[in-house]
Amino acid sequence: MNNRTRDWMTGLLFILPATILFIAFVYYPFAQSIYYSFTEWDSIRPAKYIGLDNYVYLLDDSKMLNAAKNTLLITAFGLAIQNPLSLLLAVLLNRSFRTRAFLRTAFYLPVVVSLVVTSIVWGSILQYDGLLNALLERIGLADWSRDWLGNSHTVFPTIIAMTQWQGLGYCAVIYLAGLQSIPQELYEAAKIDGANTGRRFVHVTLPLLMPAITIVVFLTIIGGLKMFDIPYVMTGGGPGSSSYTLTLAIYNAAFRENTYGYAIAAGIVLMIFIMIVTLIQLRITRRREVEI
């Protein structure tokens, strides 16, 4: 055995344990999931092959379609509202002022606290006899009081507002790191050339901030499409299915309705959709990245 073959065999032996574990706990379960998505299976009785019926039913399931609409709305609000606000917040916190360190900590604190804990606290605040309605009554706005999480017209906007609040600090930190990596010499050169604050932001800050924008947009899309914790803890998807998200609908289909084959099919469709959207997003944003 020559040295090249020996080195190849040695490397193979090193990666073999990890490869076996990866196949056993990733590839094999994934292959099983694909098979079960074509079956009617309740995890107790033997799976019955039904072809594409699960995937066809996805197009007629009102709960799943409503969950898809809610999930896309959460993602869209994250892209349209949370991202610009977090960028603005990062620009403001990048300036030098006395309470900067305190405000940076305050805005990032919701990210540190567990989503479950945050959801429980906000759930108690937003109840009909909770702190928010009590405050509205104190300041003379009792007519605005309502059951924020028990009303089908207010529950989903309330959840969207909470998700934007919770993720704002995390996105701002990424933008802040990107802003601090931009050399000040570029701003000074642009200022000498006569560029005002707006032009410096558009022609210097934004192009050099594109790597951070790529990351934030990617995380926002992924976070929105797999949103589960907040609606599960705060409302359980109710009232009715007005605050359903796709992951919550998949969870209920599997563990409450025992339609595992259908839930797996929905999960695979969601996975494929996330892959397509993120690949398109990365392709678009990475083209606009520039190197310092």
mmCIF file of C-alpha atoms in Angstrom:
data_model
loop_
_atom_site.group_PDB
_atom_site.id
_atom_site.type_symbol
_atom_site.label_atom_id
_atom_site.label_comp_id
_atom_site.label_asym_id
_atom_site.label_seq_id
_atom_site.Cartn_x
_atom_site.Cartn_y
_atom_site.Cartn_z
ATOM 1 C CA MET A 1 0.000 0.000 0.000
ATOM 2 C CA ASN A 2 1.539 3.299 -1.087
ATOM 3 C CA ASN A 3 1.459 6.508 0.967
ATOM 4 C CA ARG A 4 -1.355 8.071 -1.047
ATOM 5 C CA THR A 5 -3.660 5.083 -0.508
ATOM 6 C CA ARG A 6 -2.728 4.938 3.174
ATOM 7 C CA ASP A 7 -3.568 8.639 3.625
ATOM 8 C CA TRP A 8 -6.871 8.144 1.820
ATOM 9 C CA MET A 9 -7.775 5.176 4.032
ATOM 10 C CA THR A 10 -6.777 7.088 7.166
ATOM 11 C CA GLY A 11 -8.984 10.034 6.189
ATOM 12 C CA LEU A 12 -11.872 7.673 5.431
ATOM 13 C CA LEU A 13 -11.584 6.078 8.866
ATOM 14 C CA PHE A 14 -11.704 9.506 10.507
ATOM 15 C CA ILE A 15 -14.893 10.588 8.738
ATOM 16 C CA LEU A 16 -16.601 7.171 8.834
ATOM 17 C CA PRO A 17 -18.162 7.480 12.353
ATOM 18 C CA ALA A 18 -19.597 10.923 11.606
ATOM 19 C CA THR A 19 -20.824 9.727 8.196
ATOM 20 C CA ILE A 20 -22.595 6.734 9.736
ATOM 21 C CA LEU A 21 -24.294 8.928 12.340
ATOM 22 C CA PHE A 22 -25.270 11.458 9.681
ATOM 23 C CA ILE A 23 -26.810 8.773 7.481
ATOM 24 C CA ALA A 24 -28.605 7.145 10.428
ATOM 25 C CA PHE A 25 -30.067 10.345 11.887
ATOM 26 C CA VAL A 26 -30.427 12.650 8.856
ATOM 27 C CA TYR A 27 -30.529 10.939 5.460
ATOM 28 C CA TYR A 28 -32.446 7.821 6.496
ATOM 29 C CA PRO A 29 -35.175 9.703 8.413
ATOM 30 C CA PHE A 30 -35.450 12.173 5.528
ATOM 31 C CA ALA A 31 -35.892 9.314 3.028
ATOM 32 C CA GLN A 32 -38.521 7.792 5.329
ATOM 33 C CA SER A 33 -40.320 11.140 5.517
ATOM 34 C CA ILE A 34 -40.533 11.338 1.740
ATOM 35 C CA TYR A 35 -42.077 7.868 1.658
ATOM 36 C CA TYR A 36 -44.561 8.576 4.464
ATOM 37 C CA SER A 37 -45.683 11.785 2.735
ATOM 38 C CA PHE A 38 -47.290 9.552 0.107
ATOM 39 C CA THR A 39 -49.163 7.503 2.693
ATOM 40 C CA GLU A 40 -52.089 7.681 5.092
ATOM 41 C CA TRP A 41 -50.420 7.045 8.433
ATOM 42 C CA ASP A 42 -51.380 7.665 12.042
ATOM 43 C CA SER A 43 -48.106 6.296 13.540
ATOM 44 C CA ILE A 44 -49.988 3.273 14.974
ATOM 45 C CA ARG A 45 -51.438 1.305 12.090
ATOM 46 C CA PRO A 46 -49.342 0.367 9.045
ATOM 47 C CA ALA A 47 -48.936 3.140 6.511
ATOM 48 C CA LYS A 48 -51.265 2.928 3.511
ATOM 49 C CA TYR A 49 -49.918 4.223 0.206
ATOM 50 C CA ILE A 50 -52.262 6.866 -1.279
ATOM 51 C CA GLY A 51 -50.039 8.500 -3.893
ATOM 52 C CA LEU A 52 -50.301 12.283 -4.227
ATOM 53 C CA ASP A 53 -53.535 12.585 -2.226
ATOM 54 C CA ASN A 54 -51.835 14.369 0.689
ATOM 55 C CA TYR A 55 -50.313 16.960 -1.618
ATOM 56 C CA VAL A 56 -53.582 17.447 -3.495
ATOM 57 C CA TYR A 57 -55.499 17.922 -0.233
ATOM 58 C CA LEU A 58 -53.050 20.671 0.780
ATOM 59 C CA LEU A 59 -54.591 22.844 -1.941
ATOM 60 C CA ASP A 60 -58.110 22.386 -0.503
ATOM 61 C CA ASP A 61 -57.363 22.552 3.231
ATOM 62 C CA SER A 62 -58.703 25.909 4.405
ATOM 63 C CA LYS A 63 -56.749 25.778 7.678
ATOM 64 C CA MET A 64 -53.483 25.105 5.896
ATOM 65 C CA LEU A 65 -54.156 27.794 3.283
ATOM 66 C CA ASN A 66 -55.021 30.319 5.999
ATOM 67 C CA ALA A 67 -51.854 29.325 7.845
ATOM 68 C CA ALA A 68 -49.843 29.865 4.656
ATOM 69 C CA LYS A 69 -51.377 33.329 4.238
ATOM 70 C CA ASN A 70 -50.571 34.251 7.853
ATOM 71 C CA THR A 71 -47.028 32.950 7.522
ATOM 72 C CA LEU A 72 -46.409 34.969 4.359
ATOM 73 C CA LEU A 73 -47.839 38.066 6.077
ATOM 74 C CA ILE A 74 -45.452 37.660 9.025
ATOM 75 C CA THR A 75 -42.532 37.281 6.616
ATOM 76 C CA ALA A 76 -43.638 40.270 4.511
ATOM 77 C CA PHE A 77 -44.026 42.507 7.569
ATOM 78 C CA GLY A 78 -40.575 41.436 8.736
ATOM 79 C CA LEU A 79 -39.056 42.439 5.399
ATOM 80 C CA ALA A 80 -41.056 45.650 4.945
ATOM 81 C CA ILE A 81 -41.148 46.986 8.520
ATOM 82 C CA GLN A 82 -38.698 45.223 10.820
ATOM 83 C CA ASN A 83 -35.701 45.460 8.481
ATOM 84 C CA PRO A 84 -35.927 49.215 7.744
ATOM 85 C CA LEU A 85 -36.642 49.978 11.413
ATOM 86 C CA SER A 86 -33.718 47.860 12.598
ATOM 87 C CA LEU A 87 -31.425 49.582 10.077
ATOM 88 C CA LEU A 88 -32.605 52.999 11.289
ATOM 89 C CA LEU A 89 -32.111 51.893 14.890
ATOM 90 C CA ALA A 90 -28.589 50.657 14.103
ATOM 91 C CA VAL A 91 -27.691 53.966 12.436
ATOM 92 C CA LEU A 92 -28.934 55.891 15.494
ATOM 93 C CA LEU A 93 -27.158 53.596 17.971
ATOM 94 C CA ASN A 94 -23.947 53.856 15.958
ATOM 95 C CA ARG A 95 -23.658 57.512 16.922
ATOM 96 C CA SER A 96 -21.850 58.690 20.047
ATOM 97 C CA PHE A 97 -24.106 59.867 22.902
ATOM 98 C CA ARG A 98 -24.287 59.382 26.656
ATOM 99 C CA THR A 99 -26.920 56.619 26.951
ATOM 100 C CA ARG A 100 -25.791 54.626 23.896
ATOM 101 C CA ALA A 101 -24.627 51.538 25.826
ATOM 102 C CA PHE A 102 -27.845 51.411 27.868
ATOM 103 C CA LEU A 103 -30.066 51.721 24.805
ATOM 104 C CA ARG A 104 -28.117 49.042 22.925
ATOM 105 C CA THR A 105 -28.672 46.675 25.841
ATOM 106 C CA ALA A 106 -32.352 47.624 26.189
ATOM 107 C CA PHE A 107 -33.150 47.006 22.523
ATOM 108 C CA TYR A 108 -31.275 43.686 22.481
ATOM 109 C CA LEU A 109 -32.777 42.386 25.741
ATOM 110 C CA PRO A 110 -35.939 40.871 24.106
ATOM 111 C CA VAL A 111 -33.670 38.664 22.005
ATOM 112 C CA VAL A 112 -31.960 37.217 25.082
ATOM 113 C CA VAL A 113 -35.210 36.310 26.856
ATOM 114 C CA SER A 114 -36.765 32.999 25.817
ATOM 115 C CA LEU A 115 -39.577 33.284 23.279
ATOM 116 C CA VAL A 116 -41.767 31.138 25.516
ATOM 117 C CA VAL A 117 -41.253 33.450 28.495
ATOM 118 C CA THR A 118 -41.807 36.520 26.309
ATOM 119 C CA SER A 119 -45.018 35.035 24.909
ATOM 120 C CA ILE A 120 -46.362 34.201 28.369
ATOM 121 C CA VAL A 121 -45.636 37.711 29.672
ATOM 122 C CA TRP A 122 -47.196 39.426 26.656
ATOM 123 C CA GLY A 123 -50.133 37.021 26.781
ATOM 124 C CA SER A 124 -50.930 38.139 30.306
ATOM 125 C CA ILE A 125 -50.508 41.815 29.368
ATOM 126 C CA LEU A 126 -52.851 41.512 26.366
ATOM 127 C CA GLN A 127 -55.680 39.674 28.151
ATOM 128 C CA TYR A 128 -58.983 41.477 28.507
ATOM 129 C CA ASP A 129 -58.255 42.112 32.202
ATOM 130 C CA GLY A 130 -54.553 42.576 31.544
ATOM 131 C CA LEU A 131 -52.205 45.497 31.970
ATOM 132 C CA LEU A 132 -52.739 47.058 28.528
ATOM 133 C CA ASN A 133 -56.504 47.467 28.900
ATOM 134 C CA ALA A 134 -56.062 48.709 32.469
ATOM 135 C CA LEU A 135 -53.624 51.332 31.197
ATOM 136 C CA LEU A 136 -55.977 52.388 28.404
ATOM 137 C CA GLU A 137 -58.774 52.783 30.954
ATOM 138 C CA ARG A 138 -56.556 54.882 33.214
ATOM 139 C CA ILE A 139 -55.709 57.363 30.449
ATOM 140 C CA GLY A 140 -59.314 57.720 29.294
ATOM 141 C CA LEU A 141 -59.226 55.357 26.325
ATOM 142 C CA ALA A 142 -61.487 52.663 27.745
ATOM 143 C CA ASP A 143 -63.304 52.427 24.407
ATOM 144 C CA TRP A 144 -60.118 50.984 22.910
ATOM 145 C CA SER A 145 -60.089 48.108 25.381
ATOM 146 C CA ARG A 146 -60.692 44.694 23.876
ATOM 147 C CA ASP A 147 -59.650 41.078 24.134
ATOM 148 C CA TRP A 148 -56.586 41.463 21.919
ATOM 149 C CA LEU A 149 -55.866 37.733 21.694
ATOM 150 C CA GLY A 150 -59.474 36.513 21.781
ATOM 151 C CA ASN A 151 -60.742 38.597 18.884
ATOM 152 C CA SER A 152 -60.211 37.186 15.392
ATOM 153 C CA HIS A 153 -59.780 40.710 13.993
ATOM 154 C CA THR A 154 -57.036 41.798 16.398
ATOM 155 C CA VAL A 155 -55.203 38.603 17.311
ATOM 156 C CA PHE A 156 -53.016 38.288 14.227
ATOM 157 C CA PRO A 157 -52.024 41.975 13.971
ATOM 158 C CA THR A 158 -51.122 41.753 17.670
ATOM 159 C CA ILE A 159 -48.905 38.714 17.067
ATOM 160 C CA ILE A 160 -47.260 40.423 14.087
ATOM 161 C CA ALA A 161 -46.525 43.500 16.227
ATOM 162 C CA MET A 162 -44.958 41.316 18.908
ATOM 163 C CA THR A 163 -42.776 39.411 16.439
ATOM 164 C CA GLN A 164 -41.488 42.695 14.981
ATOM 165 C CA TRP A 165 -40.713 43.997 18.472
ATOM 166 C CA GLN A 166 -38.951 40.798 19.481
ATOM 167 C CA GLY A 167 -36.711 40.575 16.410
ATOM 168 C CA LEU A 168 -35.882 44.270 16.068
ATOM 169 C CA GLY A 169 -32.857 44.233 18.370
ATOM 170 C CA TYR A 170 -31.294 41.146 16.792
ATOM 171 C CA CYS A 171 -31.402 42.614 13.284
ATOM 172 C CA ALA A 172 -30.138 45.960 14.601
ATOM 173 C CA VAL A 173 -27.080 44.278 16.154
ATOM 174 C CA ILE A 174 -26.161 42.700 12.812
ATOM 175 C CA TYR A 175 -26.575 46.026 11.045
ATOM 176 C CA LEU A 176 -24.584 47.745 13.787
ATOM 177 C CA ALA A 177 -21.710 45.315 13.299
ATOM 178 C CA GLY A 178 -21.826 46.011 9.562
ATOM 179 C CA LEU A 179 -21.797 49.779 10.117
ATOM 180 C CA GLN A 180 -18.800 49.575 12.429
ATOM 181 C CA SER A 181 -16.827 47.617 9.820
ATOM 182 C CA ILE A 182 -17.068 50.449 7.260
ATOM 183 C CA PRO A 183 -13.849 52.552 7.262
ATOM 184 C CA GLN A 184 -14.413 56.170 8.287
ATOM 185 C CA GLU A 185 -11.977 57.270 5.576
ATOM 186 C CA LEU A 186 -14.631 56.515 2.959
ATOM 187 C CA TYR A 187 -17.097 58.870 4.634
ATOM 188 C CA GLU A 188 -14.431 61.558 4.905
ATOM 189 C CA ALA A 189 -13.542 61.183 1.229
ATOM 190 C CA ALA A 190 -17.197 61.402 0.224
ATOM 191 C CA LYS A 191 -17.648 64.462 2.415
ATOM 192 C CA ILE A 192 -14.673 66.151 0.756
ATOM 193 C CA ASP A 193 -16.250 65.392 -2.626
ATOM 194 C CA GLY A 194 -19.347 67.310 -1.518
ATOM 195 C CA ALA A 195 -21.686 64.413 -0.679
ATOM 196 C CA ASN A 196 -24.292 65.283 1.946
ATOM 197 C CA THR A 197 -25.553 62.891 4.639
ATOM 198 C CA GLY A 198 -28.181 61.304 2.399
ATOM 199 C CA ARG A 199 -25.769 60.729 -0.479
ATOM 200 C CA ARG A 200 -23.146 59.260 1.853
ATOM 201 C CA PHE A 201 -25.747 56.843 3.178
ATOM 202 C CA VAL A 202 -26.947 55.787 -0.286
ATOM 203 C CA HIS A 203 -23.576 55.607 -2.050
ATOM 204 C CA VAL A 204 -21.272 54.538 0.803
ATOM 205 C CA THR A 205 -23.234 52.952 3.643
ATOM 206 C CA LEU A 206 -25.789 50.844 1.752
ATOM 207 C CA PRO A 207 -23.373 49.227 -0.764
ATOM 208 C CA LEU A 208 -20.879 48.309 1.972
ATOM 209 C CA LEU A 209 -23.695 47.141 4.238
ATOM 210 C CA MET A 210 -25.013 44.632 1.696
ATOM 211 C CA PRO A 211 -23.366 41.587 3.394
ATOM 212 C CA ALA A 212 -25.238 42.475 6.603
ATOM 213 C CA ILE A 213 -28.429 43.091 4.634
ATOM 214 C CA THR A 214 -28.045 39.659 3.017
ATOM 215 C CA ILE A 215 -27.788 38.014 6.437
ATOM 216 C CA VAL A 216 -30.677 39.958 7.970
ATOM 217 C CA VAL A 217 -33.033 39.362 5.027
ATOM 218 C CA PHE A 218 -32.109 35.659 5.050
ATOM 219 C CA LEU A 219 -32.766 35.325 8.790
ATOM 220 C CA THR A 220 -35.996 37.337 8.524
ATOM 221 C CA ILE A 221 -37.363 35.083 5.797
ATOM 222 C CA ILE A 222 -36.388 31.899 7.631
ATOM 223 C CA GLY A 223 -37.733 33.205 10.953
ATOM 224 C CA GLY A 224 -41.032 34.274 9.417
ATOM 225 C CA LEU A 225 -41.627 31.070 7.484
ATOM 226 C CA LYS A 226 -40.931 28.833 10.490
ATOM 227 C CA MET A 227 -42.733 30.946 13.094
ATOM 228 C CA PHE A 228 -44.136 28.626 15.760
ATOM 229 C CA ASP A 229 -43.352 29.570 19.373
ATOM 230 C CA ILE A 230 -45.241 32.839 19.727
ATOM 231 C CA PRO A 231 -48.642 31.832 18.251
ATOM 232 C CA TYR A 232 -48.435 28.393 19.905
ATOM 233 C CA VAL A 233 -47.898 29.797 23.395
ATOM 234 C CA MET A 234 -50.094 32.908 23.120
ATOM 235 C CA THR A 235 -53.147 31.619 21.247
ATOM 236 C CA GLY A 236 -52.623 28.017 20.131
ATOM 237 C CA GLY A 237 -53.638 29.215 16.672
ATOM 238 C CA GLY A 238 -56.986 30.567 17.767
ATOM 239 C CA PRO A 239 -59.539 31.881 17.887
ATOM 240 C CA GLY A 240 -60.468 29.354 15.233
ATOM 241 C CA SER A 241 -57.509 29.317 12.878
ATOM 242 C CA SER A 242 -57.054 33.101 12.715
ATOM 243 C CA SER A 243 -53.519 33.009 14.150
ATOM 244 C CA TYR A 244 -52.381 29.761 12.550
ATOM 245 C CA THR A 245 -48.926 29.595 11.003
ATOM 246 C CA LEU A 246 -47.686 26.810 8.742
ATOM 247 C CA THR A 247 -45.487 25.196 11.366
ATOM 248 C CA LEU A 248 -48.305 25.329 13.906
ATOM 249 C CA ALA A 249 -50.743 23.826 11.394
ATOM 250 C CA ILE A 250 -48.240 21.052 10.632
ATOM 251 C CA TYR A 251 -47.763 20.421 14.370
ATOM 252 C CA ASN A 252 -51.527 20.171 14.943
ATOM 253 C CA ALA A 253 -51.998 17.902 11.925
ATOM 254 C CA ALA A 254 -49.388 15.512 13.290
ATOM 255 C CA PHE A 255 -49.782 15.534 17.068
ATOM 256 C CA ARG A 256 -53.434 16.503 17.548
ATOM 257 C CA GLU A 257 -55.155 15.036 14.512
ATOM 258 C CA ASN A 258 -52.724 12.084 14.114
ATOM 259 C CA THR A 259 -52.505 12.592 10.340
ATOM 260 C CA TYR A 260 -48.759 12.122 10.204
ATOM 261 C CA GLY A 261 -48.554 11.412 6.494
ATOM 262 C CA TYR A 262 -50.391 14.632 5.688
ATOM 263 C CA ALA A 263 -48.272 16.627 8.154
ATOM 264 C CA ILE A 264 -45.063 15.256 6.632
ATOM 265 C CA ALA A 265 -46.264 16.200 3.149
ATOM 266 C CA ALA A 266 -46.980 19.755 4.338
ATOM 267 C CA GLY A 267 -43.547 19.900 5.986
ATOM 268 C CA ILE A 268 -41.816 18.818 2.782
ATOM 269 C CA VAL A 269 -43.691 21.452 0.764
ATOM 270 C CA LEU A 270 -42.681 24.080 3.327
ATOM 271 C CA MET A 271 -39.048 22.937 3.173
ATOM 272 C CA ILE A 272 -38.981 23.143 -0.623
ATOM 273 C CA PHE A 273 -40.611 26.587 -0.540
ATOM 274 C CA ILE A 274 -38.052 27.860 2.010
ATOM 275 C CA MET A 275 -35.186 26.513 -0.105
ATOM 276 C CA ILE A 276 -36.494 28.177 -3.277
ATOM 277 C CA VAL A 277 -37.179 31.543 -1.608
ATOM 278 C CA THR A 278 -33.844 31.678 0.217
ATOM 279 C CA LEU A 279 -31.857 30.648 -2.857
ATOM 280 C CA ILE A 280 -33.518 33.415 -4.893
ATOM 281 C CA GLN A 281 -32.953 35.928 -2.094
ATOM 282 C CA LEU A 282 -29.282 35.005 -1.667
ATOM 283 C CA ARG A 283 -28.733 35.177 -5.417
ATOM 284 C CA ILE A 284 -30.257 38.662 -5.606
ATOM 285 C CA THR A 285 -28.604 40.196 -2.538
ATOM 286 C CA ARG A 286 -25.151 38.696 -3.045
ATOM 287 C CA ARG A 287 -24.954 40.252 -6.498
ATOM 288 C CA ARG A 288 -25.165 43.653 -4.855
ATOM 289 C CA GLU A 289 -22.409 43.009 -2.314
ATOM 290 C CA VAL A 290 -19.177 44.935 -2.727
ATOM 291 C CA GLU A 291 -15.794 44.398 -1.103
ATOM 292 C CA ILE A 292 -14.032 47.078 0.905
#
